[in-house]
PDB file of C-alpha atoms in Angstrom:
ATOM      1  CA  UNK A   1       0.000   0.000   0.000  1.00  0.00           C
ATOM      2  CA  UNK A   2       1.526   3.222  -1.102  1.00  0.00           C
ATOM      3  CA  UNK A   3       1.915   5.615   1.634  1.00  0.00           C
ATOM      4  CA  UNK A   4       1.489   9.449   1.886  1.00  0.00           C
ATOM      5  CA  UNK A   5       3.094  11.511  -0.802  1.00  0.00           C
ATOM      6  CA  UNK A   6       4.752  15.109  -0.767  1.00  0.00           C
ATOM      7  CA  UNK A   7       6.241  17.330  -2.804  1.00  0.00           C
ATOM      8  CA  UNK A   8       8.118  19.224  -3.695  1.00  0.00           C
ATOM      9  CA  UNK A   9      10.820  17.639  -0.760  1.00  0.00           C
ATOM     10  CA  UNK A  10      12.995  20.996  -0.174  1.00  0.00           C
ATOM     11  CA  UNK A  11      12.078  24.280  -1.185  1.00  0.00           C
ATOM     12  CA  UNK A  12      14.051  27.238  -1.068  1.00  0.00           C
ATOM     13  CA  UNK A  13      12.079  30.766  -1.658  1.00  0.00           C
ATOM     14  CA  UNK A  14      12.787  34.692  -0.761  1.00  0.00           C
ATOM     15  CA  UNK A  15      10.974  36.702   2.146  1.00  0.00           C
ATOM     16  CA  UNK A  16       7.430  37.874   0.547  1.00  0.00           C
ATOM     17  CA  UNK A  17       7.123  35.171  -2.393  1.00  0.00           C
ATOM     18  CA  UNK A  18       4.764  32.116  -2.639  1.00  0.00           C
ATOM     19  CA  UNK A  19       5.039  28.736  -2.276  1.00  0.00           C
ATOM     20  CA  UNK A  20       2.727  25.546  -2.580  1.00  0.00           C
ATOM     21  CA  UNK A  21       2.815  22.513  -1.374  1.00  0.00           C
ATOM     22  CA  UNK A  22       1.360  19.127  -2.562  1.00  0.00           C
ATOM     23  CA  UNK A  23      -0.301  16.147  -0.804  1.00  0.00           C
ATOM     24  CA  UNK A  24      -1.706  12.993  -1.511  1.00  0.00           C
ATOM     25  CA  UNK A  25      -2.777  10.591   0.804  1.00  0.00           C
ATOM     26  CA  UNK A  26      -3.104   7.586   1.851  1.00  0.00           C
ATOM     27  CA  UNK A  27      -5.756   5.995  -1.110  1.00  0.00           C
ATOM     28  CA  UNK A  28      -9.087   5.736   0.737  1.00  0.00           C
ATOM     29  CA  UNK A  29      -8.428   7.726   4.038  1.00  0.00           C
ATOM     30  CA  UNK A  30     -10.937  10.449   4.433  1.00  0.00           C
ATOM     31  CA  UNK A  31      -9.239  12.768   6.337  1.00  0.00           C
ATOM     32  CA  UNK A  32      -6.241  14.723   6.052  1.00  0.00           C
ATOM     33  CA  UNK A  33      -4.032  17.032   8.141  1.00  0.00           C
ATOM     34  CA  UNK A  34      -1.199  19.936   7.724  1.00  0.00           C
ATOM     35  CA  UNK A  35       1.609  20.035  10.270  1.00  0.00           C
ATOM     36  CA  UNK A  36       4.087  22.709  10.413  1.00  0.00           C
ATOM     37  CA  UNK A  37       7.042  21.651  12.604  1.00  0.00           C
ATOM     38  CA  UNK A  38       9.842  24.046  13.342  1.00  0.00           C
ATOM     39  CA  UNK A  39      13.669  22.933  13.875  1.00  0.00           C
ATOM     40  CA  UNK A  40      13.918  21.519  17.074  1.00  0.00           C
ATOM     41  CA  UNK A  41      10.034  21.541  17.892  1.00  0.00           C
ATOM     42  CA  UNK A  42       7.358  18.620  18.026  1.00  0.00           C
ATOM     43  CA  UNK A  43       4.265  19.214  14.794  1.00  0.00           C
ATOM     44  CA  UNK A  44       1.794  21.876  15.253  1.00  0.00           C
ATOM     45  CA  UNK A  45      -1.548  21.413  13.326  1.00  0.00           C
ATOM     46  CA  UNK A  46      -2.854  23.992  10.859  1.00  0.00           C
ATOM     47  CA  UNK A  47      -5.590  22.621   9.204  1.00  0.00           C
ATOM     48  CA  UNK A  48      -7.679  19.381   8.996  1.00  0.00           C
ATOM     49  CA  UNK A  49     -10.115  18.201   6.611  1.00  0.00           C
ATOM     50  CA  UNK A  50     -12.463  15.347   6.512  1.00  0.00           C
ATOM     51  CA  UNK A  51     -12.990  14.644   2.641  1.00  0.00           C
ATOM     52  CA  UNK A  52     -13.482  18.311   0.953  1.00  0.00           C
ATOM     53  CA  UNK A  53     -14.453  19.672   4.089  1.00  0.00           C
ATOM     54  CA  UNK A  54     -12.432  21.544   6.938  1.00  0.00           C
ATOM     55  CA  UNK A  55     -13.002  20.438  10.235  1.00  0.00           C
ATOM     56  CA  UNK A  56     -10.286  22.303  12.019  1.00  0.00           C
ATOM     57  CA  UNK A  57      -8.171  25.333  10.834  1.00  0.00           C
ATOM     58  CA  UNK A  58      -7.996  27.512  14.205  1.00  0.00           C
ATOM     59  CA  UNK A  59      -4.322  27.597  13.942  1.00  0.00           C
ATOM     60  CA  UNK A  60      -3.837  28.268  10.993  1.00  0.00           C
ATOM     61  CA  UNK A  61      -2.605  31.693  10.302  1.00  0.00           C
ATOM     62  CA  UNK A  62      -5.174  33.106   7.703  1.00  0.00           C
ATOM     63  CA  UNK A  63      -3.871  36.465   6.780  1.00  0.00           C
ATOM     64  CA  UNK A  64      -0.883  34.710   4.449  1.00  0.00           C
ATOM     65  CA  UNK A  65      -1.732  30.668   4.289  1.00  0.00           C
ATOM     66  CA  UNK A  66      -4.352  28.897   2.699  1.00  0.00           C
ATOM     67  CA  UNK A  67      -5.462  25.153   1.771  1.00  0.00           C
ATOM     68  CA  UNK A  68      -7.598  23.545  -0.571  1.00  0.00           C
ATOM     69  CA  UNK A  69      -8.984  19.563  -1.059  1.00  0.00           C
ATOM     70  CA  UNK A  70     -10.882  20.022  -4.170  1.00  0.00           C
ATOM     71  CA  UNK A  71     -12.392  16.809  -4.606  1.00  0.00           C
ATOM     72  CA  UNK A  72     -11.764  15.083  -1.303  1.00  0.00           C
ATOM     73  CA  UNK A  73      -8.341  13.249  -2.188  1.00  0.00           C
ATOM     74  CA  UNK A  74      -5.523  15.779  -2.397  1.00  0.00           C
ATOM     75  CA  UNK A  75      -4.723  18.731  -1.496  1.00  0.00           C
ATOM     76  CA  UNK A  76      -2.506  21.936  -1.640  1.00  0.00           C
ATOM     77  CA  UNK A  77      -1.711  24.265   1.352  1.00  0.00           C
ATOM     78  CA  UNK A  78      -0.126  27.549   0.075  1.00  0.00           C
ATOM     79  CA  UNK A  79       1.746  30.347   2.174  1.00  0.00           C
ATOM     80  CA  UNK A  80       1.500  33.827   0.132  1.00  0.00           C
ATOM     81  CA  UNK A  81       3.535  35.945   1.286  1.00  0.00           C
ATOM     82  CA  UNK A  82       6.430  34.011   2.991  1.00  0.00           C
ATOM     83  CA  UNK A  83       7.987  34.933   6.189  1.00  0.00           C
ATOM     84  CA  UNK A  84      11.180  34.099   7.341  1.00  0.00           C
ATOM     85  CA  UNK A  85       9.536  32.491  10.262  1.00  0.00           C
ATOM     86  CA  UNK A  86       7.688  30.112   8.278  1.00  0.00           C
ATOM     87  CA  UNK A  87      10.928  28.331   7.412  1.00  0.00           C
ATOM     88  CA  UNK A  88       9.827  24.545   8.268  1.00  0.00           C
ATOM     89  CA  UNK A  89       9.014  20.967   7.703  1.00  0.00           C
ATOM     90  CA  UNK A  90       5.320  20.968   5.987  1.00  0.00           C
ATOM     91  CA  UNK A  91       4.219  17.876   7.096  1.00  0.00           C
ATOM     92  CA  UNK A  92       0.921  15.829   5.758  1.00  0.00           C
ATOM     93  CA  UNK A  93      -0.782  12.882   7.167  1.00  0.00           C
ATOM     94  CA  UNK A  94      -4.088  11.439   6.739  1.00  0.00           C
ATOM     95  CA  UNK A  95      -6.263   8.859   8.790  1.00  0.00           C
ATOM     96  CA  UNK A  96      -9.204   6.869   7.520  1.00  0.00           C
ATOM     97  CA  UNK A  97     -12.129   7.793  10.574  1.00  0.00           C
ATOM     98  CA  UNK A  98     -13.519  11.325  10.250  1.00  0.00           C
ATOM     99  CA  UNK A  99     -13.479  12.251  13.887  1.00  0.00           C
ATOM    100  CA  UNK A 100     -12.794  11.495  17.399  1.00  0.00           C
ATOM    101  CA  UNK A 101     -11.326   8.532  18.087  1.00  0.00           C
ATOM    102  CA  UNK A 102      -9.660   8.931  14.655  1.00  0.00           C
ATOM    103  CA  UNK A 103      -7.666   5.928  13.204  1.00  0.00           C
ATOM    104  CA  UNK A 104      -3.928   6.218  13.346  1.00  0.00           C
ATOM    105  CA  UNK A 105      -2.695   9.139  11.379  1.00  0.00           C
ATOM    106  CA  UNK A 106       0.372   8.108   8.893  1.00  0.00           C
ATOM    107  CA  UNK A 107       2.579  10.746   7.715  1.00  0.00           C
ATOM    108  CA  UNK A 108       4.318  11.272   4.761  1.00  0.00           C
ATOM    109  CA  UNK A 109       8.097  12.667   4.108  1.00  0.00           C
ATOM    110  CA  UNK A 110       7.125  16.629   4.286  1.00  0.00           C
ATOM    111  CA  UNK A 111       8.189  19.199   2.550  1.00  0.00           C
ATOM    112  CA  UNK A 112      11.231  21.330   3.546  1.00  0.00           C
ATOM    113  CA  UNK A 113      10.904  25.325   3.664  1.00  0.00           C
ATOM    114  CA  UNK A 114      14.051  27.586   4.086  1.00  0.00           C
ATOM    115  CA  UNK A 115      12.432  31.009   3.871  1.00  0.00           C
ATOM    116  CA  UNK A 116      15.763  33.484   3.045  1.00  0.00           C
TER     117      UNK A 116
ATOM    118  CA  UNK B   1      -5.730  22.428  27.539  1.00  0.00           C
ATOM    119  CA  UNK B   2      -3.532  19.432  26.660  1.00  0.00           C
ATOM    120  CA  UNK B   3      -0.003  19.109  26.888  1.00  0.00           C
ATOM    121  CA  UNK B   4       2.838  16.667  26.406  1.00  0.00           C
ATOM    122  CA  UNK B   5       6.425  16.699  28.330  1.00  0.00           C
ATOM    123  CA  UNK B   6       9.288  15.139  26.719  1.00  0.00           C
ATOM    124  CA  UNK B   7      11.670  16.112  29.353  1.00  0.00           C
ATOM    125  CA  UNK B   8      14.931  14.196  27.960  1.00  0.00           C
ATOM    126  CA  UNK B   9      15.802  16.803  25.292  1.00  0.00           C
ATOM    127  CA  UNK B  10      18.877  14.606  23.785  1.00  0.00           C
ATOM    128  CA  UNK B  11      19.975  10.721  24.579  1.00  0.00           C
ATOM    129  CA  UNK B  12      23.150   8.968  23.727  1.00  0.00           C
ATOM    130  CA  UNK B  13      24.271   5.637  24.264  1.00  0.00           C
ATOM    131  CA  UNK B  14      26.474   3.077  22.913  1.00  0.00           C
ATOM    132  CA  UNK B  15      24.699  -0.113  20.958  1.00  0.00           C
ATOM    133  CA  UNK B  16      23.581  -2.678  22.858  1.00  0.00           C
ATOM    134  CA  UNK B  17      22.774  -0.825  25.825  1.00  0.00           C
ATOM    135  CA  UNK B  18      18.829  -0.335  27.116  1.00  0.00           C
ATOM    136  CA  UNK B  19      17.509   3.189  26.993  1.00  0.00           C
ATOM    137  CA  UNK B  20      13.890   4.759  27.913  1.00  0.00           C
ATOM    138  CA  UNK B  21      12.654   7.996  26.232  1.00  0.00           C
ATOM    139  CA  UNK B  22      10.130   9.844  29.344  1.00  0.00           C
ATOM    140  CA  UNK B  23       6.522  10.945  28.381  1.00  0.00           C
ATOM    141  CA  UNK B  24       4.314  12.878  30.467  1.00  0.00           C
ATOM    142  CA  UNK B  25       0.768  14.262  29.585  1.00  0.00           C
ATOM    143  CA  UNK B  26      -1.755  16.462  30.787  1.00  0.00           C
ATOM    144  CA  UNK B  27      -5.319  16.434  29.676  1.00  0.00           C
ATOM    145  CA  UNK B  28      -8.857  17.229  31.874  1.00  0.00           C
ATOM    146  CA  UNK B  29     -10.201  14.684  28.904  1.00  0.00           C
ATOM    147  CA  UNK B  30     -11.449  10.560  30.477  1.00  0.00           C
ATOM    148  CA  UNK B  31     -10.771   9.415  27.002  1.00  0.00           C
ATOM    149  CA  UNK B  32      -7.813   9.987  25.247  1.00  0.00           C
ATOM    150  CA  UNK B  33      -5.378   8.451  23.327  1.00  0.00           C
ATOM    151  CA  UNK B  34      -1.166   8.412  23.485  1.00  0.00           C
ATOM    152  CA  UNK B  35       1.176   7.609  20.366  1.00  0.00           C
ATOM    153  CA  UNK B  36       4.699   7.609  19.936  1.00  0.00           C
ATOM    154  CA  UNK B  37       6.365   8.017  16.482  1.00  0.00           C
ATOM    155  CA  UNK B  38      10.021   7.934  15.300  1.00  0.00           C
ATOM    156  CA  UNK B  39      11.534  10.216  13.151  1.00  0.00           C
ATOM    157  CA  UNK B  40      14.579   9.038  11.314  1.00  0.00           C
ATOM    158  CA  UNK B  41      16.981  11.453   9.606  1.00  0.00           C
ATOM    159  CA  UNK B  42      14.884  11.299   6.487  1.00  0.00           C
ATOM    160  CA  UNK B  43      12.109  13.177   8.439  1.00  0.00           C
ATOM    161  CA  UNK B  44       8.864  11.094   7.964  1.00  0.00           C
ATOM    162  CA  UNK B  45       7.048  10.079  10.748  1.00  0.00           C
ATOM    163  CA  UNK B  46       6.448   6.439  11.391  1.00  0.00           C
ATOM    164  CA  UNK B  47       4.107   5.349  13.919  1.00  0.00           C
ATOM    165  CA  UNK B  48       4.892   2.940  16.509  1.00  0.00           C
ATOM    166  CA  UNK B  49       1.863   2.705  18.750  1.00  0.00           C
ATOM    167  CA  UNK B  50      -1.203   4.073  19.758  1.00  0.00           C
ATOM    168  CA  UNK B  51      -2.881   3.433  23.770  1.00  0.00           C
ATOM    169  CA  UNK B  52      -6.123   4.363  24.845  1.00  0.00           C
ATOM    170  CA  UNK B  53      -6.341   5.447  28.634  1.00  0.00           C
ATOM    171  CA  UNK B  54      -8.418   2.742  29.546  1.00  0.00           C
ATOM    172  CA  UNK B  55      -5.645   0.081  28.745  1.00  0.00           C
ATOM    173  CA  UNK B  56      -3.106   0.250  30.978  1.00  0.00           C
ATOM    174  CA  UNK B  57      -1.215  -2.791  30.383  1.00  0.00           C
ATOM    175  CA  UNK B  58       2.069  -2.793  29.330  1.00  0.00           C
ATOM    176  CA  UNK B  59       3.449  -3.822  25.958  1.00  0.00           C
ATOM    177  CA  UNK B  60       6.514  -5.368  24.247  1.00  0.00           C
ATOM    178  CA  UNK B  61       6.946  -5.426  20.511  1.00  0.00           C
ATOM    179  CA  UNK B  62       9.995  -7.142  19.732  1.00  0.00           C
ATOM    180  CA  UNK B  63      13.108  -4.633  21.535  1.00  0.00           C
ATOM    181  CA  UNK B  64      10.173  -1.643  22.065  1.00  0.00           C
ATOM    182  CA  UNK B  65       8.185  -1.763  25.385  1.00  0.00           C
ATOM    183  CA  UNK B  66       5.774   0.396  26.276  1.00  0.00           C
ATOM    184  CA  UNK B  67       4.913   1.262  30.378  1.00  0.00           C
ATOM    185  CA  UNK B  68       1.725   3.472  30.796  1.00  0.00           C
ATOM    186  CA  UNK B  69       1.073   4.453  34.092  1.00  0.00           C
ATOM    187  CA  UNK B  70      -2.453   6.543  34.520  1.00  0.00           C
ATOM    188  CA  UNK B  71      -1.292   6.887  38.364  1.00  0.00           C
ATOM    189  CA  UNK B  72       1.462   9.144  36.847  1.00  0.00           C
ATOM    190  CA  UNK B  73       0.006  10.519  33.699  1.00  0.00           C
ATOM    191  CA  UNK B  74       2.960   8.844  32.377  1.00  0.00           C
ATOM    192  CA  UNK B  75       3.543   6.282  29.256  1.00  0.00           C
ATOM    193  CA  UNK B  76       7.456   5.724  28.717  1.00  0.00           C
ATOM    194  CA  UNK B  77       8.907   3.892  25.912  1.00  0.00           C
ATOM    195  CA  UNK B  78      11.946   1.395  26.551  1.00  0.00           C
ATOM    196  CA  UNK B  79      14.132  -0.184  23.211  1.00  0.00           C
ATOM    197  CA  UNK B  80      16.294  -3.319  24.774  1.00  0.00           C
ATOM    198  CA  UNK B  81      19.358  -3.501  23.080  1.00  0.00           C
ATOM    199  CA  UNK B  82      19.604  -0.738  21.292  1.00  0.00           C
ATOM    200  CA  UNK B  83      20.812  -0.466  17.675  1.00  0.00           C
ATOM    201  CA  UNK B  84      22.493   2.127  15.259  1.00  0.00           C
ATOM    202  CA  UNK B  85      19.212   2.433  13.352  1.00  0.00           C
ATOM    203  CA  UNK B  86      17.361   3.464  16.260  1.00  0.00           C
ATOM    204  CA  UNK B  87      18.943   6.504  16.409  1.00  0.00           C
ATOM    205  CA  UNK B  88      15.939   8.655  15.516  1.00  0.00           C
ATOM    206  CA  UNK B  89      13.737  11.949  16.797  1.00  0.00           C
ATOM    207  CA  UNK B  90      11.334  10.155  19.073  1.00  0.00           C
ATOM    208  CA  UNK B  91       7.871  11.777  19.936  1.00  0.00           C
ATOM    209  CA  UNK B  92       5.334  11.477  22.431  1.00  0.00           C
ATOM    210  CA  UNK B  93       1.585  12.532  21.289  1.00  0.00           C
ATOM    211  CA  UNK B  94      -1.868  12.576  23.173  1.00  0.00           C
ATOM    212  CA  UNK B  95      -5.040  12.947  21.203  1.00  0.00           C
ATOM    213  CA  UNK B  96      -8.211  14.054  23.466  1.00  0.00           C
ATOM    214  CA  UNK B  97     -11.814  13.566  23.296  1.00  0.00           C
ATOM    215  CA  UNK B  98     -12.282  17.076  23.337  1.00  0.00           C
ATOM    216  CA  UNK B  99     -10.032  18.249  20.810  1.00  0.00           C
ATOM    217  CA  UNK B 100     -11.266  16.139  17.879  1.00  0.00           C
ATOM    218  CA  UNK B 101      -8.442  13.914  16.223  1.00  0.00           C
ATOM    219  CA  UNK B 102      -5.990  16.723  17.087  1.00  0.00           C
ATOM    220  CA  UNK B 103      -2.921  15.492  17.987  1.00  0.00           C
ATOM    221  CA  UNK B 104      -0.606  17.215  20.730  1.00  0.00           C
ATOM    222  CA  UNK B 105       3.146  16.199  20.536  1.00  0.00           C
ATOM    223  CA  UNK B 106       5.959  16.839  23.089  1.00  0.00           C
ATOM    224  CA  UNK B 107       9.024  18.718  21.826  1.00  0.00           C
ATOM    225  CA  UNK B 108      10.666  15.215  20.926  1.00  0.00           C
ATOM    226  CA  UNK B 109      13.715  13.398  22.363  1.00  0.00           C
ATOM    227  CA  UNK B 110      16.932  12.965  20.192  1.00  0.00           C
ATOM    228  CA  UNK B 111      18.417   9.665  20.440  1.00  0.00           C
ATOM    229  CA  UNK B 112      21.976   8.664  19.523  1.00  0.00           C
ATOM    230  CA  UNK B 113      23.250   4.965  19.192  1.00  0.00           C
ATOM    231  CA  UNK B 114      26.752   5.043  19.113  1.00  0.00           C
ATOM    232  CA  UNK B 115      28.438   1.813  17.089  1.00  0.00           C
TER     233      UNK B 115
END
């Protein structure tokens, strides 16, 4: 069974540009999660979304990120304009139960941000 | 509000040796659940087990034991024998009945196996 797919792996982008990030997950799982997690720190949701729907975005910092799943299988999260504090690992997951007690969540290789 | 301690920021040890990675939670939730995943240098997150709080018995897979102690609002993972590929980023994570499939990770303890 494939697992969760990222890309791009590494990105490297100026202060005040855009970036996007792809996921795809795990092939029949309806739900799906961001993580940002900083050097040194544990993950930190930002958004989670059962099918096309989001269930849970409170930290995710509106003003300059945003995320999409279209049709209910993958999705994009986009940061417009970059901060130098959002240099990160942009980690997805997805689970196959749509709420509380969720099924394992699996995680795939994230995506690596260096904000300059 | 929910919270997870990984007090042991960094670990080393040589190979062979036994070493336990701390977790300690806090969560006004009955129900909840407690992971630990690894997280090898290639940075993906694998899981390695999930607990609910009503199952407090203990559990060995292969090297990897698992002590959960409610009394404590503890659940500490031991690897017997330790070998260079479980050096690894280890994390702690509780998931609460209140806060949807959210989970809440500790800061993550850095283990070295030394050949």
């Amino acid at each position: 069974e494939a697992g969760v797919a990222q890309s791009p792996r590494y990105k490297i982008i100026e202060k005040r540009q855009s970036v996007a990030f792809w996921c795809n997950p795990i092939s029949g799982h309806a739900t799906l999660y961001w993580y940002q997690q900083i050097l040194g720190q544990g993950p930190k949701l930002l958004i989670q979304f059962q099918n096309n729907g989001v269930v849970d975005d409170s930290q995710l910092p509106k003003d300059r990120f945003s995320a999409e799943r279209l049709k209910g299988v993958d999705s994009t999260l986009k940061i417009q304009p970059a901060k130098l504090e959002d240099s990160a690992v942009y980690l997805c997951a997805s689970s196959l139960g749509p709420s509380y007690p969720a099924d394992t969540q699996y995680f795939g290789p994230g995506t690596r941000l260096t904000v300059l | 509000a929910q919270k997870v301690t990984q007090a042991q920021t960094e670990i080393s040890v040589v190979e062979k040796e036994d070493v336990t990675l701390d977790c300690v939670y806090e969560t006004r939730d009955t129900t909840y659940y407690l992971f630990w995943y690894k997280q090898p240098p290639s940075g993906e997150l694998v899981f390695l087990i999930r607990r609910n709080s009503f199952d407090e018995q203990n559990e060995i897979s292969g090297r990897y034991s698992w002590n959960f102690q409610k009394s404590t609002s503890s659940f500490n993972f031991t690897i017997t024998a330790s070998q260079v590929v479980d050096s690894a980023v280890y994390f702690c994570a509780l998931e609460g009945e209140t806060s949807g499939s959210r989970l809440t990770f500790g800061e993550g303890t850095q283990l070295t196996v030394n050949p």
